mmCIF file of C-alpha atoms in Angstrom:
data_model
loop_
_atom_site.group_PDB
_atom_site.id
_atom_site.type_symbol
_atom_site.label_atom_id
_atom_site.label_comp_id
_atom_site.label_asym_id
_atom_site.label_seq_id
_atom_site.Cartn_x
_atom_site.Cartn_y
_atom_site.Cartn_z
ATOM 1 C CA UNK A 1 -89.028 102.084 137.123
ATOM 2 C CA UNK A 2 -91.279 100.931 134.318
ATOM 3 C CA UNK A 3 -88.319 100.251 132.028
ATOM 4 C CA UNK A 4 -86.630 98.217 134.774
ATOM 5 C CA UNK A 5 -89.775 96.109 135.192
ATOM 6 C CA UNK A 6 -89.941 95.500 131.436
ATOM 7 C CA UNK A 7 -86.266 94.483 131.386
ATOM 8 C CA UNK A 8 -86.820 92.057 134.252
ATOM 9 C CA UNK A 9 -89.843 90.589 132.474
ATOM 10 C CA UNK A 10 -87.820 90.083 129.298
ATOM 11 C CA UNK A 11 -85.047 88.342 131.221
ATOM 12 C CA UNK A 12 -87.523 85.970 132.861
ATOM 13 C CA UNK A 13 -89.174 85.269 129.531
ATOM 14 C CA UNK A 14 -85.798 84.607 127.919
ATOM 15 C CA UNK A 15 -84.857 82.225 130.722
ATOM 16 C CA UNK A 16 -88.090 80.269 130.239
ATOM 17 C CA UNK A 17 -87.463 80.167 126.496
ATOM 18 C CA UNK A 18 -83.985 78.764 127.036
ATOM 19 C CA UNK A 19 -85.439 76.108 129.321
ATOM 20 C CA UNK A 20 -87.723 74.973 126.484
ATOM 21 C CA UNK A 21 -85.132 75.004 123.684
ATOM 22 C CA UNK A 22 -84.664 71.228 123.889
ATOM 23 C CA UNK A 23 -87.315 69.878 121.527
ATOM 24 C CA UNK A 24 -89.708 67.121 122.582
ATOM 25 C CA UNK A 25 -89.550 63.571 121.316
ATOM 26 C CA UNK A 26 -92.213 63.372 118.600
ATOM 27 C CA UNK A 27 -93.731 59.932 118.017
ATOM 28 C CA UNK A 28 -96.471 59.339 115.488
ATOM 29 C CA UNK A 29 -96.582 55.551 115.109
ATOM 30 C CA UNK A 30 -97.116 52.648 117.476
ATOM 31 C CA UNK A 31 -94.199 50.535 116.213
ATOM 32 C CA UNK A 32 -90.667 51.787 116.778
ATOM 33 C CA UNK A 33 -87.332 50.271 117.866
ATOM 34 C CA UNK A 34 -85.590 51.025 121.150
ATOM 35 C CA UNK A 35 -84.743 54.705 121.028
ATOM 36 C CA UNK A 36 -82.038 56.639 122.857
ATOM 37 C CA UNK A 37 -83.541 60.042 123.665
ATOM 38 C CA UNK A 38 -80.384 61.482 125.212
ATOM 39 C CA UNK A 39 -80.320 64.374 122.742
ATOM 40 C CA UNK A 40 -83.852 65.278 123.823
ATOM 41 C CA UNK A 41 -82.967 65.059 127.528
ATOM 42 C CA UNK A 42 -81.504 67.599 129.954
ATOM 43 C CA UNK A 43 -79.941 66.876 133.316
ATOM 44 C CA UNK A 44 -79.195 68.554 136.630
ATOM 45 C CA UNK A 45 -76.796 67.066 139.189
ATOM 46 C CA UNK A 46 -78.063 67.924 142.657
ATOM 47 C CA UNK A 47 -75.043 68.469 144.928
ATOM 48 C CA UNK A 48 -76.978 69.842 147.896
ATOM 49 C CA UNK A 49 -76.467 66.634 149.882
ATOM 50 C CA UNK A 50 -80.220 66.128 150.173
ATOM 51 C CA UNK A 51 -83.142 65.050 148.002
ATOM 52 C CA UNK A 52 -84.734 68.379 147.115
ATOM 53 C CA UNK A 53 -88.411 68.548 146.056
ATOM 54 C CA UNK A 54 -89.451 68.881 142.443
ATOM 55 C CA UNK A 55 -90.598 72.494 142.864
ATOM 56 C CA UNK A 56 -87.075 73.501 143.888
ATOM 57 C CA UNK A 57 -85.424 71.486 141.114
ATOM 58 C CA UNK A 58 -87.586 73.085 138.431
ATOM 59 C CA UNK A 59 -85.949 76.430 139.210
ATOM 60 C CA UNK A 60 -82.445 75.074 138.592
ATOM 61 C CA UNK A 61 -80.442 75.320 135.380
ATOM 62 C CA UNK A 62 -80.517 72.058 133.412
ATOM 63 C CA UNK A 63 -77.739 71.158 130.970
ATOM 64 C CA UNK A 64 -77.675 69.064 127.782
ATOM 65 C CA UNK A 65 -77.531 65.346 128.497
ATOM 66 C CA UNK A 66 -74.324 64.996 126.464
ATOM 67 C CA UNK A 67 -72.468 67.024 129.128
ATOM 68 C CA UNK A 68 -73.397 64.625 131.949
ATOM 69 C CA UNK A 69 -70.541 62.692 133.492
ATOM 70 C CA UNK A 70 -70.434 58.919 133.146
ATOM 71 C CA UNK A 71 -71.366 57.652 136.613
ATOM 72 C CA UNK A 72 -69.818 54.284 135.837
ATOM 73 C CA UNK A 73 -66.325 55.592 135.082
ATOM 74 C CA UNK A 74 -66.067 58.612 137.407
ATOM 75 C CA UNK A 75 -66.247 59.204 141.133
ATOM 76 C CA UNK A 76 -68.388 61.819 142.840
ATOM 77 C CA UNK A 77 -67.244 64.080 145.668
ATOM 78 C CA UNK A 78 -70.428 63.478 147.670
ATOM 79 C CA UNK A 79 -71.717 60.166 148.961
ATOM 80 C CA UNK A 80 -75.349 60.924 148.056
ATOM 81 C CA UNK A 81 -75.627 60.886 144.256
ATOM 82 C CA UNK A 82 -78.739 62.647 142.965
ATOM 83 C CA UNK A 83 -79.286 63.316 139.264
ATOM 84 C CA UNK A 84 -82.405 64.804 137.689
ATOM 85 C CA UNK A 85 -83.441 64.251 134.073
ATOM 86 C CA UNK A 86 -85.973 66.295 132.121
ATOM 87 C CA UNK A 87 -87.550 65.523 128.747
ATOM 88 C CA UNK A 88 -90.801 65.911 126.830
ATOM 89 C CA UNK A 89 -92.682 63.452 124.637
ATOM 90 C CA UNK A 90 -95.308 64.453 122.088
ATOM 91 C CA UNK A 91 -97.843 61.962 120.777
ATOM 92 C CA UNK A 92 -98.407 63.086 117.192
ATOM 93 C CA UNK A 93 -101.014 60.398 116.583
ATOM 94 C CA UNK A 94 -104.515 61.848 116.343
ATOM 95 C CA UNK A 95 -106.419 58.799 117.597
ATOM 96 C CA UNK A 96 -104.306 56.388 119.673
ATOM 97 C CA UNK A 97 -102.866 56.710 123.166
ATOM 98 C CA UNK A 98 -99.096 56.224 123.163
ATOM 99 C CA UNK A 99 -97.746 53.557 125.534
ATOM 100 C CA UNK A 100 -93.979 53.488 126.145
ATOM 101 C CA UNK A 101 -91.564 52.173 128.740
ATOM 102 C CA UNK A 102 -88.929 54.666 129.886
ATOM 103 C CA UNK A 103 -85.668 53.340 131.344
ATOM 104 C CA UNK A 104 -82.689 55.188 132.869
ATOM 105 C CA UNK A 105 -80.812 52.078 134.178
ATOM 106 C CA UNK A 106 -79.133 53.644 137.203
ATOM 107 C CA UNK A 107 -80.572 54.313 140.649
ATOM 108 C CA UNK A 108 -81.205 52.702 144.019
ATOM 109 C CA UNK A 109 -84.383 54.790 144.190
ATOM 110 C CA UNK A 110 -85.887 56.400 141.077
ATOM 111 C CA UNK A 111 -88.851 58.776 141.138
ATOM 112 C CA UNK A 112 -90.752 59.558 137.953
ATOM 113 C CA UNK A 113 -92.809 62.746 137.661
ATOM 114 C CA UNK A 114 -95.360 63.338 134.895
ATOM 115 C CA UNK A 115 -96.633 66.904 134.436
ATOM 116 C CA UNK A 116 -95.529 67.834 137.996
ATOM 117 C CA UNK A 117 -97.221 64.797 139.589
ATOM 118 C CA UNK A 118 -95.464 61.731 140.987
ATOM 119 C CA UNK A 119 -96.075 58.901 138.535
ATOM 120 C CA UNK A 120 -94.137 55.981 140.056
ATOM 121 C CA UNK A 121 -91.185 54.977 142.238
ATOM 122 C CA UNK A 122 -88.652 52.388 141.080
ATOM 123 C CA UNK A 123 -84.995 51.462 141.358
ATOM 124 C CA UNK A 124 -83.040 48.344 142.232
ATOM 125 C CA UNK A 125 -83.735 48.859 145.960
ATOM 126 C CA UNK A 126 -87.511 49.065 145.433
ATOM 127 C CA UNK A 127 -89.752 46.045 144.683
ATOM 128 C CA UNK A 128 -90.488 45.734 140.988
ATOM 129 C CA UNK A 129 -93.931 46.939 139.964
ATOM 130 C CA UNK A 130 -96.360 44.463 138.422
ATOM 131 C CA UNK A 131 -96.082 44.519 134.646
ATOM 132 C CA UNK A 132 -92.742 46.321 134.579
ATOM 133 C CA UNK A 133 -89.973 44.490 132.670
ATOM 134 C CA UNK A 134 -87.335 45.574 135.223
ATOM 135 C CA UNK A 135 -86.873 47.691 138.327
ATOM 136 C CA UNK A 136 -85.766 50.835 136.473
ATOM 137 C CA UNK A 137 -88.550 51.016 133.857
ATOM 138 C CA UNK A 138 -91.845 52.888 134.074
ATOM 139 C CA UNK A 139 -94.835 52.794 131.739
ATOM 140 C CA UNK A 140 -95.765 56.125 130.140
ATOM 141 C CA UNK A 141 -99.246 56.759 128.703
ATOM 142 C CA UNK A 142 -99.598 59.842 126.518
ATOM 143 C CA UNK A 143 -103.035 60.642 125.022
ATOM 144 C CA UNK A 144 -103.403 61.440 121.337
ATOM 145 C CA UNK A 145 -102.155 64.878 120.356
ATOM 146 C CA UNK A 146 -100.719 65.642 123.822
ATOM 147 C CA UNK A 147 -97.221 66.678 124.953
ATOM 148 C CA UNK A 148 -96.175 65.549 128.433
ATOM 149 C CA UNK A 149 -93.196 66.803 130.453
ATOM 150 C CA UNK A 150 -91.275 64.326 132.606
ATOM 151 C CA UNK A 151 -88.792 64.728 135.449
ATOM 152 C CA UNK A 152 -86.816 61.718 136.663
ATOM 153 C CA UNK A 153 -84.886 61.713 139.948
ATOM 154 C CA UNK A 154 -82.229 59.014 140.366
ATOM 155 C CA UNK A 155 -80.716 58.493 143.831
ATOM 156 C CA UNK A 156 -77.638 56.329 144.391
ATOM 157 C CA UNK A 157 -75.001 55.997 147.082
ATOM 158 C CA UNK A 158 -71.192 56.289 146.918
ATOM 159 C CA UNK A 159 -70.693 55.082 143.330
ATOM 160 C CA UNK A 160 -72.693 54.321 140.216
ATOM 161 C CA UNK A 161 -72.757 50.716 139.095
ATOM 162 C CA UNK A 162 -74.178 51.714 135.703
ATOM 163 C CA UNK A 163 -74.263 54.983 133.767
ATOM 164 C CA UNK A 164 -77.513 56.928 133.732
ATOM 165 C CA UNK A 165 -79.129 56.704 130.304
ATOM 166 C CA UNK A 166 -82.380 57.928 128.747
ATOM 167 C CA UNK A 167 -84.179 55.260 126.714
ATOM 168 C CA UNK A 168 -87.718 54.595 125.545
ATOM 169 C CA UNK A 169 -89.093 51.244 124.389
ATOM 170 C CA UNK A 170 -92.369 50.013 123.067
ATOM 171 C CA UNK A 171 -93.892 47.421 125.425
ATOM 172 C CA UNK A 172 -93.088 44.706 122.886
ATOM 173 C CA UNK A 173 -89.431 45.753 122.676
ATOM 174 C CA UNK A 174 -89.124 46.071 126.463
ATOM 175 C CA UNK A 175 -90.364 42.553 127.158
ATOM 176 C CA UNK A 176 -88.333 41.150 124.261
ATOM 177 C CA UNK A 177 -85.146 42.708 125.674
ATOM 178 C CA UNK A 178 -85.960 41.338 129.119
ATOM 179 C CA UNK A 179 -86.381 37.801 127.777
ATOM 180 C CA UNK A 180 -83.178 38.008 125.732
ATOM 181 C CA UNK A 181 -81.206 39.270 128.727
ATOM 182 C CA UNK A 182 -82.663 36.534 130.925
ATOM 183 C CA UNK A 183 -81.452 33.925 128.423
ATOM 184 C CA UNK A 184 -77.979 35.448 128.122
ATOM 185 C CA UNK A 185 -77.580 35.827 131.892
ATOM 186 C CA UNK A 186 -78.715 32.312 132.771
ATOM 187 C CA UNK A 187 -75.104 31.133 133.377
ATOM 188 C CA UNK A 188 -74.582 34.063 135.742
ATOM 189 C CA UNK A 189 -77.710 33.202 137.733
ATOM 190 C CA UNK A 190 -76.781 29.514 137.897
ATOM 191 C CA UNK A 191 -73.235 30.298 139.015
ATOM 192 C CA UNK A 192 -74.374 32.745 141.690
ATOM 193 C CA UNK A 193 -77.036 30.306 142.905
ATOM 194 C CA UNK A 194 -74.464 27.503 143.229
ATOM 195 C CA UNK A 195 -72.118 29.843 145.083
ATOM 196 C CA UNK A 196 -74.890 30.943 147.451
ATOM 197 C CA UNK A 197 -75.892 27.361 148.197
ATOM 198 C CA UNK A 198 -72.284 26.336 148.843
ATOM 199 C CA UNK A 199 -71.753 29.225 151.235
ATOM 200 C CA UNK A 200 -74.922 28.382 153.152
ATOM 201 C CA UNK A 201 -73.925 24.723 153.442
ATOM 202 C CA UNK A 202 -70.392 25.608 154.544
ATOM 203 C CA UNK A 203 -71.601 28.040 157.194
ATOM 204 C CA UNK A 204 -74.190 25.634 158.617
ATOM 205 C CA UNK A 205 -71.656 22.821 158.740
ATOM 206 C CA UNK A 206 -69.073 25.043 160.437
ATOM 207 C CA UNK A 207 -71.598 26.093 163.093
ATOM 208 C CA UNK A 208 -72.583 22.452 163.597
ATOM 209 C CA UNK A 209 -68.970 21.359 163.992
ATOM 210 C CA UNK A 210 -68.315 24.242 166.391
ATOM 211 C CA UNK A 211 -71.177 22.978 168.537
ATOM 212 C CA UNK A 212 -69.666 19.484 168.530
ATOM 213 C CA UNK A 213 -66.029 20.405 169.159
ATOM 214 C CA UNK A 214 -66.084 23.865 170.726
ATOM 215 C CA UNK A 215 -63.248 24.882 168.364
ATOM 216 C CA UNK A 216 -63.569 28.654 167.851
ATOM 217 C CA UNK A 217 -61.996 28.336 164.419
ATOM 218 C CA UNK A 218 -65.243 26.822 163.178
ATOM 219 C CA UNK A 219 -67.279 29.600 164.756
ATOM 220 C CA UNK A 220 -65.394 32.353 162.950
ATOM 221 C CA UNK A 221 -65.256 30.334 159.745
ATOM 222 C CA UNK A 222 -69.030 29.907 159.956
ATOM 223 C CA UNK A 223 -69.533 33.643 160.462
ATOM 224 C CA UNK A 224 -67.173 34.326 157.566
ATOM 225 C CA UNK A 225 -68.983 32.040 155.126
ATOM 226 C CA UNK A 226 -72.431 33.131 156.337
ATOM 227 C CA UNK A 227 -71.453 36.748 155.627
ATOM 228 C CA UNK A 228 -70.508 35.610 152.138
ATOM 229 C CA UNK A 229 -73.878 33.872 151.835
ATOM 230 C CA UNK A 230 -75.687 37.093 152.778
ATOM 231 C CA UNK A 231 -73.804 39.190 150.222
ATOM 232 C CA UNK A 232 -74.222 36.556 147.499
ATOM 233 C CA UNK A 233 -77.962 36.365 148.157
ATOM 234 C CA UNK A 234 -78.191 40.164 148.186
ATOM 235 C CA UNK A 235 -76.349 40.306 144.856
ATOM 236 C CA UNK A 236 -78.802 37.841 143.294
ATOM 237 C CA UNK A 237 -81.748 39.724 144.752
ATOM 238 C CA UNK A 238 -80.550 43.077 143.411
ATOM 239 C CA UNK A 239 -79.185 41.897 140.069
ATOM 240 C CA UNK A 240 -82.251 39.908 139.041
ATOM 241 C CA UNK A 241 -84.942 41.909 140.865
ATOM 242 C CA UNK A 242 -86.254 38.962 142.887
ATOM 243 C CA UNK A 243 -87.373 41.105 145.869
ATOM 244 C CA UNK A 244 -86.366 38.460 148.425
ATOM 245 C CA UNK A 245 -84.577 40.770 150.855
ATOM 246 C CA UNK A 246 -86.638 43.941 150.633
ATOM 247 C CA UNK A 247 -86.040 45.756 153.929
ATOM 248 C CA UNK A 248 -87.397 48.961 155.479
ATOM 249 C CA UNK A 249 -84.210 50.849 154.608
ATOM 250 C CA UNK A 250 -84.585 50.589 150.861
ATOM 251 C CA UNK A 251 -81.025 51.194 149.732
ATOM 252 C CA UNK A 252 -78.553 50.534 152.562
ATOM 253 C CA UNK A 253 -77.263 47.162 153.720
ATOM 254 C CA UNK A 254 -77.138 46.340 157.467
ATOM 255 C CA UNK A 255 -73.844 44.457 157.008
ATOM 256 C CA UNK A 256 -70.551 46.096 156.095
ATOM 257 C CA UNK A 257 -68.369 44.485 153.441
ATOM 258 C CA UNK A 258 -65.454 44.743 155.877
ATOM 259 C CA UNK A 259 -67.053 42.001 158.012
ATOM 260 C CA UNK A 260 -65.603 39.537 155.496
ATOM 261 C CA UNK A 261 -62.119 40.492 156.628
ATOM 262 C CA UNK A 262 -62.977 40.790 160.331
ATOM 263 C CA UNK A 263 -64.281 37.223 160.619
ATOM 264 C CA UNK A 264 -61.544 35.946 158.311
ATOM 265 C CA UNK A 265 -58.860 37.527 160.511
ATOM 266 C CA UNK A 266 -60.360 36.022 163.664
ATOM 267 C CA UNK A 267 -60.542 32.672 161.901
ATOM 268 C CA UNK A 268 -56.848 32.779 160.951
ATOM 269 C CA UNK A 269 -55.930 33.998 164.430
ATOM 270 C CA UNK A 270 -57.453 30.852 165.897
ATOM 271 C CA UNK A 271 -55.963 28.725 163.149
ATOM 272 C CA UNK A 272 -52.393 30.080 163.297
ATOM 273 C CA UNK A 273 -52.313 31.362 166.910
ATOM 274 C CA UNK A 274 -51.223 34.761 165.626
ATOM 275 C CA UNK A 275 -51.616 36.618 168.915
ATOM 276 C CA UNK A 276 -49.283 34.130 170.641
ATOM 277 C CA UNK A 277 -46.734 33.708 167.843
ATOM 278 C CA UNK A 278 -46.633 37.292 166.579
ATOM 279 C CA UNK A 279 -47.588 39.606 169.484
ATOM 280 C CA UNK A 280 -46.218 42.740 167.798
ATOM 281 C CA UNK A 281 -48.162 41.988 164.615
ATOM 282 C CA UNK A 282 -51.284 41.285 166.643
ATOM 283 C CA UNK A 283 -51.090 44.738 168.256
ATOM 284 C CA UNK A 284 -51.480 46.315 164.795
ATOM 285 C CA UNK A 285 -54.165 43.857 163.811
ATOM 286 C CA UNK A 286 -56.149 44.607 166.948
ATOM 287 C CA UNK A 287 -56.283 48.328 166.107
ATOM 288 C CA UNK A 288 -57.348 47.624 162.536
ATOM 289 C CA UNK A 289 -59.975 45.116 163.675
ATOM 290 C CA UNK A 290 -61.374 47.751 166.013
ATOM 291 C CA UNK A 291 -61.694 50.087 163.015
ATOM 292 C CA UNK A 292 -63.649 47.390 161.158
ATOM 293 C CA UNK A 293 -65.957 47.010 164.149
ATOM 294 C CA UNK A 294 -66.560 50.784 164.128
ATOM 295 C CA UNK A 295 -67.343 50.594 160.411
ATOM 296 C CA UNK A 296 -69.928 47.896 161.074
ATOM 297 C CA UNK A 297 -71.505 50.010 163.825
ATOM 298 C CA UNK A 298 -71.666 52.960 161.431
ATOM 299 C CA UNK A 299 -73.274 50.723 158.801
ATOM 300 C CA UNK A 300 -75.983 49.697 161.261
ATOM 301 C CA UNK A 301 -76.650 53.328 162.177
ATOM 302 C CA UNK A 302 -76.974 54.226 158.489
ATOM 303 C CA UNK A 303 -79.296 51.284 157.918
ATOM 304 C CA UNK A 304 -81.604 52.317 160.760
ATOM 305 C CA UNK A 305 -81.590 56.007 159.793
ATOM 306 C CA UNK A 306 -81.904 55.304 156.078
ATOM 307 C CA UNK A 307 -79.134 57.732 155.141
ATOM 308 C CA UNK A 308 -75.351 57.935 155.108
ATOM 309 C CA UNK A 309 -73.515 59.443 158.076
ATOM 310 C CA UNK A 310 -70.881 61.330 156.075
ATOM 311 C CA UNK A 311 -71.401 63.476 153.002
ATOM 312 C CA UNK A 312 -67.734 63.309 151.947
ATOM 313 C CA UNK A 313 -67.479 60.417 149.519
ATOM 314 C CA UNK A 314 -63.740 59.937 150.111
ATOM 315 C CA UNK A 315 -64.489 58.226 153.433
ATOM 316 C CA UNK A 316 -66.604 55.588 151.703
ATOM 317 C CA UNK A 317 -64.526 55.174 148.561
ATOM 318 C CA UNK A 318 -61.481 54.184 150.616
ATOM 319 C CA UNK A 319 -63.278 52.539 153.529
ATOM 320 C CA UNK A 320 -61.862 49.117 152.621
ATOM 321 C CA UNK A 321 -58.233 50.189 153.096
ATOM 322 C CA UNK A 322 -58.139 48.929 156.745
ATOM 323 C CA UNK A 323 -59.487 45.581 155.530
ATOM 324 C CA UNK A 324 -56.800 45.470 152.853
ATOM 325 C CA UNK A 325 -54.059 46.234 155.377
ATOM 326 C CA UNK A 326 -55.320 43.457 157.638
ATOM 327 C CA UNK A 327 -55.235 41.001 154.752
ATOM 328 C CA UNK A 328 -51.650 41.991 153.903
ATOM 329 C CA UNK A 329 -50.553 41.539 157.526
ATOM 330 C CA UNK A 330 -52.233 38.136 157.639
ATOM 331 C CA UNK A 331 -50.466 37.214 154.429
ATOM 332 C CA UNK A 332 -47.120 38.106 156.022
ATOM 333 C CA UNK A 333 -47.908 36.010 159.086
ATOM 334 C CA UNK A 334 -48.939 33.083 156.907
ATOM 335 C CA UNK A 335 -45.679 33.155 154.949
ATOM 336 C CA UNK A 336 -43.747 32.839 158.230
ATOM 337 C CA UNK A 337 -45.766 29.845 159.399
ATOM 338 C CA UNK A 338 -45.501 26.170 158.470
ATOM 339 C CA UNK A 339 -48.974 24.759 157.918
ATOM 340 C CA UNK A 340 -50.082 21.792 155.787
ATOM 341 C CA UNK A 341 -52.517 23.882 153.730
ATOM 342 C CA UNK A 342 -50.443 27.032 153.239
ATOM 343 C CA UNK A 343 -51.000 27.025 149.460
ATOM 344 C CA UNK A 344 -54.750 27.040 149.882
ATOM 345 C CA UNK A 345 -54.660 29.733 152.535
ATOM 346 C CA UNK A 346 -52.473 31.892 150.290
ATOM 347 C CA UNK A 347 -55.002 31.424 147.477
ATOM 348 C CA UNK A 348 -57.761 32.468 149.849
ATOM 349 C CA UNK A 349 -55.921 35.614 150.926
ATOM 350 C CA UNK A 350 -55.175 36.519 147.305
ATOM 351 C CA UNK A 351 -58.863 36.197 146.445
ATOM 352 C CA UNK A 352 -59.841 38.268 149.469
ATOM 353 C CA UNK A 353 -57.394 40.988 148.431
ATOM 354 C CA UNK A 354 -59.007 41.156 145.000
ATOM 355 C CA UNK A 355 -62.482 41.360 146.507
ATOM 356 C CA UNK A 356 -61.274 44.076 148.883
ATOM 357 C CA UNK A 357 -59.538 46.366 146.407
ATOM 358 C CA UNK A 358 -61.572 45.862 143.223
ATOM 359 C CA UNK A 359 -64.470 48.085 144.415
ATOM 360 C CA UNK A 360 -62.032 50.964 144.976
ATOM 361 C CA UNK A 361 -60.363 50.489 141.582
ATOM 362 C CA UNK A 362 -63.479 49.762 139.561
ATOM 363 C CA UNK A 363 -64.475 53.287 138.552
ATOM 364 C CA UNK A 364 -61.168 55.097 138.427
ATOM 365 C CA UNK A 365 -58.893 52.589 136.730
ATOM 366 C CA UNK A 366 -61.050 49.902 135.106
ATOM 367 C CA UNK A 367 -63.250 52.083 132.953
ATOM 368 C CA UNK A 368 -63.768 49.749 130.007
ATOM 369 C CA UNK A 369 -64.368 46.389 131.653
ATOM 370 C CA UNK A 370 -65.913 43.946 129.124
ATOM 371 C CA UNK A 371 -69.262 42.303 129.953
ATOM 372 C CA UNK A 372 -67.548 38.930 130.401
ATOM 373 C CA UNK A 373 -65.854 40.287 133.546
ATOM 374 C CA UNK A 374 -69.079 39.729 135.480
ATOM 375 C CA UNK A 375 -67.948 36.114 135.901
ATOM 376 C CA UNK A 376 -64.695 37.229 137.564
ATOM 377 C CA UNK A 377 -66.394 37.909 140.895
ATOM 378 C CA UNK A 378 -67.812 34.385 140.927
ATOM 379 C CA UNK A 379 -64.374 32.876 140.288
ATOM 380 C CA UNK A 380 -62.813 34.997 143.048
ATOM 381 C CA UNK A 381 -65.527 34.141 145.561
ATOM 382 C CA UNK A 382 -65.279 30.435 144.772
ATOM 383 C CA UNK A 383 -61.504 30.570 145.091
ATOM 384 C CA UNK A 384 -61.792 32.429 148.372
ATOM 385 C CA UNK A 385 -64.353 30.089 149.910
ATOM 386 C CA UNK A 386 -62.918 26.786 148.758
ATOM 387 C CA UNK A 387 -59.305 27.675 149.416
ATOM 388 C CA UNK A 388 -59.137 25.856 152.733
ATOM 389 C CA UNK A 389 -59.910 23.223 150.965
ATOM 390 C CA UNK A 390 -63.065 21.084 151.121
ATOM 391 C CA UNK A 391 -61.334 17.785 151.894
ATOM 392 C CA UNK A 392 -59.625 19.242 154.978
ATOM 393 C CA UNK A 393 -61.643 22.139 156.321
ATOM 394 C CA UNK A 394 -65.195 21.580 155.154
ATOM 395 C CA UNK A 395 -65.017 17.802 155.602
ATOM 396 C CA UNK A 396 -62.529 17.337 158.458
ATOM 397 C CA UNK A 397 -63.601 13.772 159.146
ATOM 398 C CA UNK A 398 -61.751 12.742 155.940
ATOM 399 C CA UNK A 399 -58.413 13.971 157.257
ATOM 400 C CA UNK A 400 -55.864 11.131 157.344
ATOM 401 C CA UNK A 401 -54.744 12.188 160.818
ATOM 402 C CA UNK A 402 -58.190 13.126 162.153
ATOM 403 C CA UNK A 403 -58.839 15.657 164.858
ATOM 404 C CA UNK A 404 -59.626 18.704 162.739
ATOM 405 C CA UNK A 405 -57.576 21.882 162.819
ATOM 406 C CA UNK A 406 -56.229 21.516 166.344
ATOM 407 C CA UNK A 407 -53.622 18.889 165.350
ATOM 408 C CA UNK A 408 -51.294 21.342 163.631
ATOM 409 C CA UNK A 409 -51.886 24.627 165.437
ATOM 410 C CA UNK A 410 -48.573 24.308 167.307
ATOM 411 C CA UNK A 411 -46.335 23.858 164.265
ATOM 412 C CA UNK A 412 -43.243 26.093 164.524
ATOM 413 C CA UNK A 413 -42.686 29.217 162.461
ATOM 414 C CA UNK A 414 -40.246 29.183 159.572
#
């Protein structure tokens, strides 16, 4: 019995020793460049489907950071993505307190633990803390001669927009990088701001013209462009950490991306009289539109509850397939219809198809997208929104024939 107890004690001691084999980051000076501490970091991917407490995570087996999957280029089986990081930092200076910013890039909600105590909460869905250069950075203060242990929990949903990294910066380097990125991304901010303003103007004008004419086409077009305005504003808010739309549910949107297609389909139905001209096609569209409405209801439930309904990520990864099928059916109906602005409507449908399917293809097939591709979404959104085009749909009083959309709704099919 005594020998068994000694054996058990040795096994436990060996397990603790293995857990501490990753050496700490040793820093002796105050001036240092940005440093990737991946080789000093361990990770644990929590696949329990829940956010387990730190005490439970500390008992799990962590792996070397180099073995972690790239969240940007791979898909997870579960919709709730939880990754834990563990590392140690030793301040070898005998007099000065070490001040560093730690950054892991990825996470809607990020919790930082220092010596088993919660240090801070960050992430792109959480308001940026005062003094922090971005939403994913946290300031670490390590007294002289001390070694601190850190645990970092990153929580994301469905797919990772960026890979999880493990970086430390001096405060000077962190703020310098932030300023340089702000300068380089100025064209992106300007383009997104112009797009957002255009969408707001187009939606308000469509609602105003619907009130004047009672034409339902303007109502659905207004809802369509206002949905685009909401997503564009949300993208600016998240990308640049402006904290304009911080809501009680910190990571989940109340509006489903499929609402783009739902309002667009209703808009084209009014514009082309699809249910009268193509009754068999409309029967399929009606079923698919009902699916989109169910998706929106599910999105609202998730927003209120603050968590996803399904744990199987396949449901979310391919949730835009009904929207894509609707767009293809609308494209077929448009090709069989004679309308004065067919070219522009085709361009709009093509843009909508790209917006619909790109999120599903992004991780699995487009693994090495260059940074310049960030402007592609702006081009697609502009093409989609202005495809109707401005001199006929947005400003109908300039039409040579006058009367808005209703003048050519009864044109025969080809």
